[in-house]
Amino acid sequence: MCWPWVRTAACDGVCWLTLLGPRYIEKLGGMAALKQQLQLPDVSVQETDNGRLMVQAGVLPDVGAQEDGHPPAYVAVNRVLKSVRVPHPDQLHTSMDDAEGFTKANTLAWYARFDEVENA
């Protein structure tokens, strides 16, 4: 099960916890370079025993309420990891029967939600 504040496997977006495997670490310049790039305010990085990297943005998960703006730690981590994000993700869905669900367009917007902040 994948909780909305944790991302694993393919780098499909930044969340409170983002787990990166060796393939993505290598694409981002290697473990040492990546750790250095992620030395950011409110971001902690931990290397696992099996060569993975766990990136934590903030102390607790943040839903990013619109009135509060985007969580700065998420935006900072996104800036570092954006180049390995899945370019054509599958369409998101909702598990609620009466909800409209996601379209291809708003799925892409969801994955890029922290990009807009960088360009502002």
mmCIF file of C-alpha atoms in Angstrom:
data_model
loop_
_atom_site.group_PDB
_atom_site.id
_atom_site.type_symbol
_atom_site.label_atom_id
_atom_site.label_comp_id
_atom_site.label_asym_id
_atom_site.label_seq_id
_atom_site.Cartn_x
_atom_site.Cartn_y
_atom_site.Cartn_z
ATOM 1 C CA MET A 1 0.000 0.000 0.000
ATOM 2 C CA CYS A 2 1.258 3.457 -0.837
ATOM 3 C CA TRP A 3 0.196 6.213 1.532
ATOM 4 C CA PRO A 4 -0.251 9.685 0.009
ATOM 5 C CA TRP A 5 2.622 11.122 2.030
ATOM 6 C CA VAL A 6 5.126 8.434 1.026
ATOM 7 C CA ARG A 7 6.482 7.818 -2.477
ATOM 8 C CA THR A 8 8.401 4.706 -3.389
ATOM 9 C CA ALA A 9 9.587 2.798 -6.458
ATOM 10 C CA ALA A 10 9.317 5.151 -9.434
ATOM 11 C CA CYS A 11 9.830 8.772 -8.531
ATOM 12 C CA ASP A 12 6.325 9.928 -9.309
ATOM 13 C CA GLY A 13 6.402 12.985 -7.127
ATOM 14 C CA VAL A 14 7.593 14.528 -3.910
ATOM 15 C CA CYS A 15 5.864 13.722 -0.657
ATOM 16 C CA TRP A 16 6.698 13.890 3.024
ATOM 17 C CA LEU A 17 8.804 10.743 2.669
ATOM 18 C CA THR A 18 10.373 10.009 -0.671
ATOM 19 C CA LEU A 19 12.354 6.788 -1.046
ATOM 20 C CA LEU A 20 14.919 6.626 -3.830
ATOM 21 C CA GLY A 21 16.532 3.459 -5.114
ATOM 22 C CA PRO A 22 19.979 3.070 -6.686
ATOM 23 C CA ARG A 23 18.773 3.781 -10.239
ATOM 24 C CA TYR A 24 17.411 7.207 -9.297
ATOM 25 C CA ILE A 25 20.324 8.008 -7.012
ATOM 26 C CA GLU A 26 22.701 7.351 -9.906
ATOM 27 C CA LYS A 27 20.624 9.467 -12.312
ATOM 28 C CA LEU A 28 20.844 12.324 -9.810
ATOM 29 C CA GLY A 29 24.647 12.247 -9.669
ATOM 30 C CA GLY A 30 25.344 9.613 -7.039
ATOM 31 C CA MET A 31 24.838 9.305 -3.307
ATOM 32 C CA ALA A 32 27.360 11.939 -2.170
ATOM 33 C CA ALA A 33 26.202 14.589 -4.646
ATOM 34 C CA LEU A 34 22.552 13.933 -3.885
ATOM 35 C CA LYS A 35 23.071 14.144 -0.126
ATOM 36 C CA GLN A 36 24.837 17.471 -0.596
ATOM 37 C CA GLN A 37 22.050 18.863 -2.816
ATOM 38 C CA LEU A 38 19.483 17.851 -0.214
ATOM 39 C CA GLN A 39 21.153 19.721 2.643
ATOM 40 C CA LEU A 40 18.144 22.009 2.832
ATOM 41 C CA PRO A 41 16.139 23.636 5.638
ATOM 42 C CA ASP A 42 13.577 21.219 7.126
ATOM 43 C CA VAL A 43 14.830 18.311 4.978
ATOM 44 C CA SER A 44 16.483 15.239 6.433
ATOM 45 C CA VAL A 45 18.221 12.533 4.441
ATOM 46 C CA GLN A 46 19.041 9.034 5.605
ATOM 47 C CA GLU A 47 20.906 6.340 3.697
ATOM 48 C CA THR A 48 19.495 2.876 4.296
ATOM 49 C CA ASP A 49 21.541 -0.292 4.794
ATOM 50 C CA ASN A 50 20.623 -1.483 1.302
ATOM 51 C CA GLY A 51 21.817 1.602 -0.599
ATOM 52 C CA ARG A 52 18.589 3.525 -0.792
ATOM 53 C CA LEU A 53 17.940 7.080 0.299
ATOM 54 C CA MET A 54 15.032 8.240 2.413
ATOM 55 C CA VAL A 55 14.262 11.943 2.080
ATOM 56 C CA GLN A 56 11.955 13.487 4.672
ATOM 57 C CA ALA A 57 10.461 16.912 3.941
ATOM 58 C CA GLY A 58 9.479 18.480 7.250
ATOM 59 C CA VAL A 59 8.814 16.935 10.635
ATOM 60 C CA LEU A 60 5.252 15.773 9.897
ATOM 61 C CA PRO A 61 3.274 15.242 6.680
ATOM 62 C CA ASP A 62 1.831 18.483 5.315
ATOM 63 C CA VAL A 63 -1.252 18.444 3.100
ATOM 64 C CA GLY A 64 -0.371 21.860 1.689
ATOM 65 C CA ALA A 65 -3.641 23.661 2.317
ATOM 66 C CA GLN A 66 -4.093 26.315 -0.385
ATOM 67 C CA GLU A 67 -4.376 29.141 2.126
ATOM 68 C CA ASP A 68 -0.999 28.176 3.620
ATOM 69 C CA GLY A 69 0.794 27.887 0.273
ATOM 70 C CA HIS A 70 3.037 25.029 -0.763
ATOM 71 C CA PRO A 71 5.201 23.516 1.985
ATOM 72 C CA PRO A 72 8.697 25.012 1.411
ATOM 73 C CA ALA A 73 10.486 21.723 2.168
ATOM 74 C CA TYR A 74 8.413 19.912 -0.494
ATOM 75 C CA VAL A 75 9.204 22.610 -3.038
ATOM 76 C CA ALA A 76 12.926 22.374 -2.225
ATOM 77 C CA VAL A 77 12.995 18.569 -2.520
ATOM 78 C CA ASN A 78 10.999 18.785 -5.761
ATOM 79 C CA ARG A 79 13.621 21.113 -7.211
ATOM 80 C CA VAL A 80 16.321 18.472 -6.605
ATOM 81 C CA LEU A 81 14.302 15.408 -7.699
ATOM 82 C CA LYS A 82 12.273 16.854 -10.572
ATOM 83 C CA SER A 83 14.548 15.482 -13.296
ATOM 84 C CA VAL A 84 13.785 11.865 -12.317
ATOM 85 C CA ARG A 85 10.053 12.256 -11.940
ATOM 86 C CA VAL A 86 8.025 9.882 -14.117
ATOM 87 C CA PRO A 87 7.366 11.926 -17.287
ATOM 88 C CA HIS A 88 4.098 10.228 -18.304
ATOM 89 C CA PRO A 89 2.428 8.909 -15.148
ATOM 90 C CA ASP A 90 -0.689 6.783 -15.235
ATOM 91 C CA GLN A 91 -3.875 8.661 -14.582
ATOM 92 C CA LEU A 92 -4.619 9.024 -10.871
ATOM 93 C CA HIS A 93 -7.937 7.799 -9.546
ATOM 94 C CA THR A 94 -10.053 8.112 -6.467
ATOM 95 C CA SER A 95 -11.390 5.289 -4.369
ATOM 96 C CA MET A 96 -14.680 7.090 -3.693
ATOM 97 C CA ASP A 97 -17.585 5.869 -5.843
ATOM 98 C CA ASP A 98 -19.286 9.256 -6.081
ATOM 99 C CA ALA A 99 -16.150 11.311 -6.823
ATOM 100 C CA GLU A 100 -15.336 12.597 -10.289
ATOM 101 C CA GLY A 101 -11.790 11.263 -10.259
ATOM 102 C CA PHE A 102 -8.747 12.496 -12.098
ATOM 103 C CA THR A 103 -8.349 13.315 -15.767
ATOM 104 C CA LYS A 104 -5.054 13.036 -17.620
ATOM 105 C CA ALA A 105 -4.658 16.835 -17.417
ATOM 106 C CA ASN A 106 -5.201 17.199 -13.690
ATOM 107 C CA THR A 107 -3.070 14.118 -13.022
ATOM 108 C CA LEU A 108 -0.142 15.852 -14.723
ATOM 109 C CA ALA A 109 -0.940 19.058 -12.832
ATOM 110 C CA TRP A 110 -0.893 17.137 -9.536
ATOM 111 C CA TYR A 111 2.590 15.769 -10.175
ATOM 112 C CA ALA A 112 3.812 19.231 -11.198
ATOM 113 C CA ARG A 113 2.099 21.089 -8.327
ATOM 114 C CA PHE A 114 5.402 22.161 -6.766
ATOM 115 C CA ASP A 115 6.929 23.227 -10.124
ATOM 116 C CA GLU A 116 4.721 26.299 -10.406
ATOM 117 C CA VAL A 117 6.102 27.673 -7.160
ATOM 118 C CA GLU A 118 9.627 27.539 -8.581
ATOM 119 C CA ASN A 119 8.635 29.615 -11.604
ATOM 120 C CA ALA A 120 6.749 32.270 -9.627
#
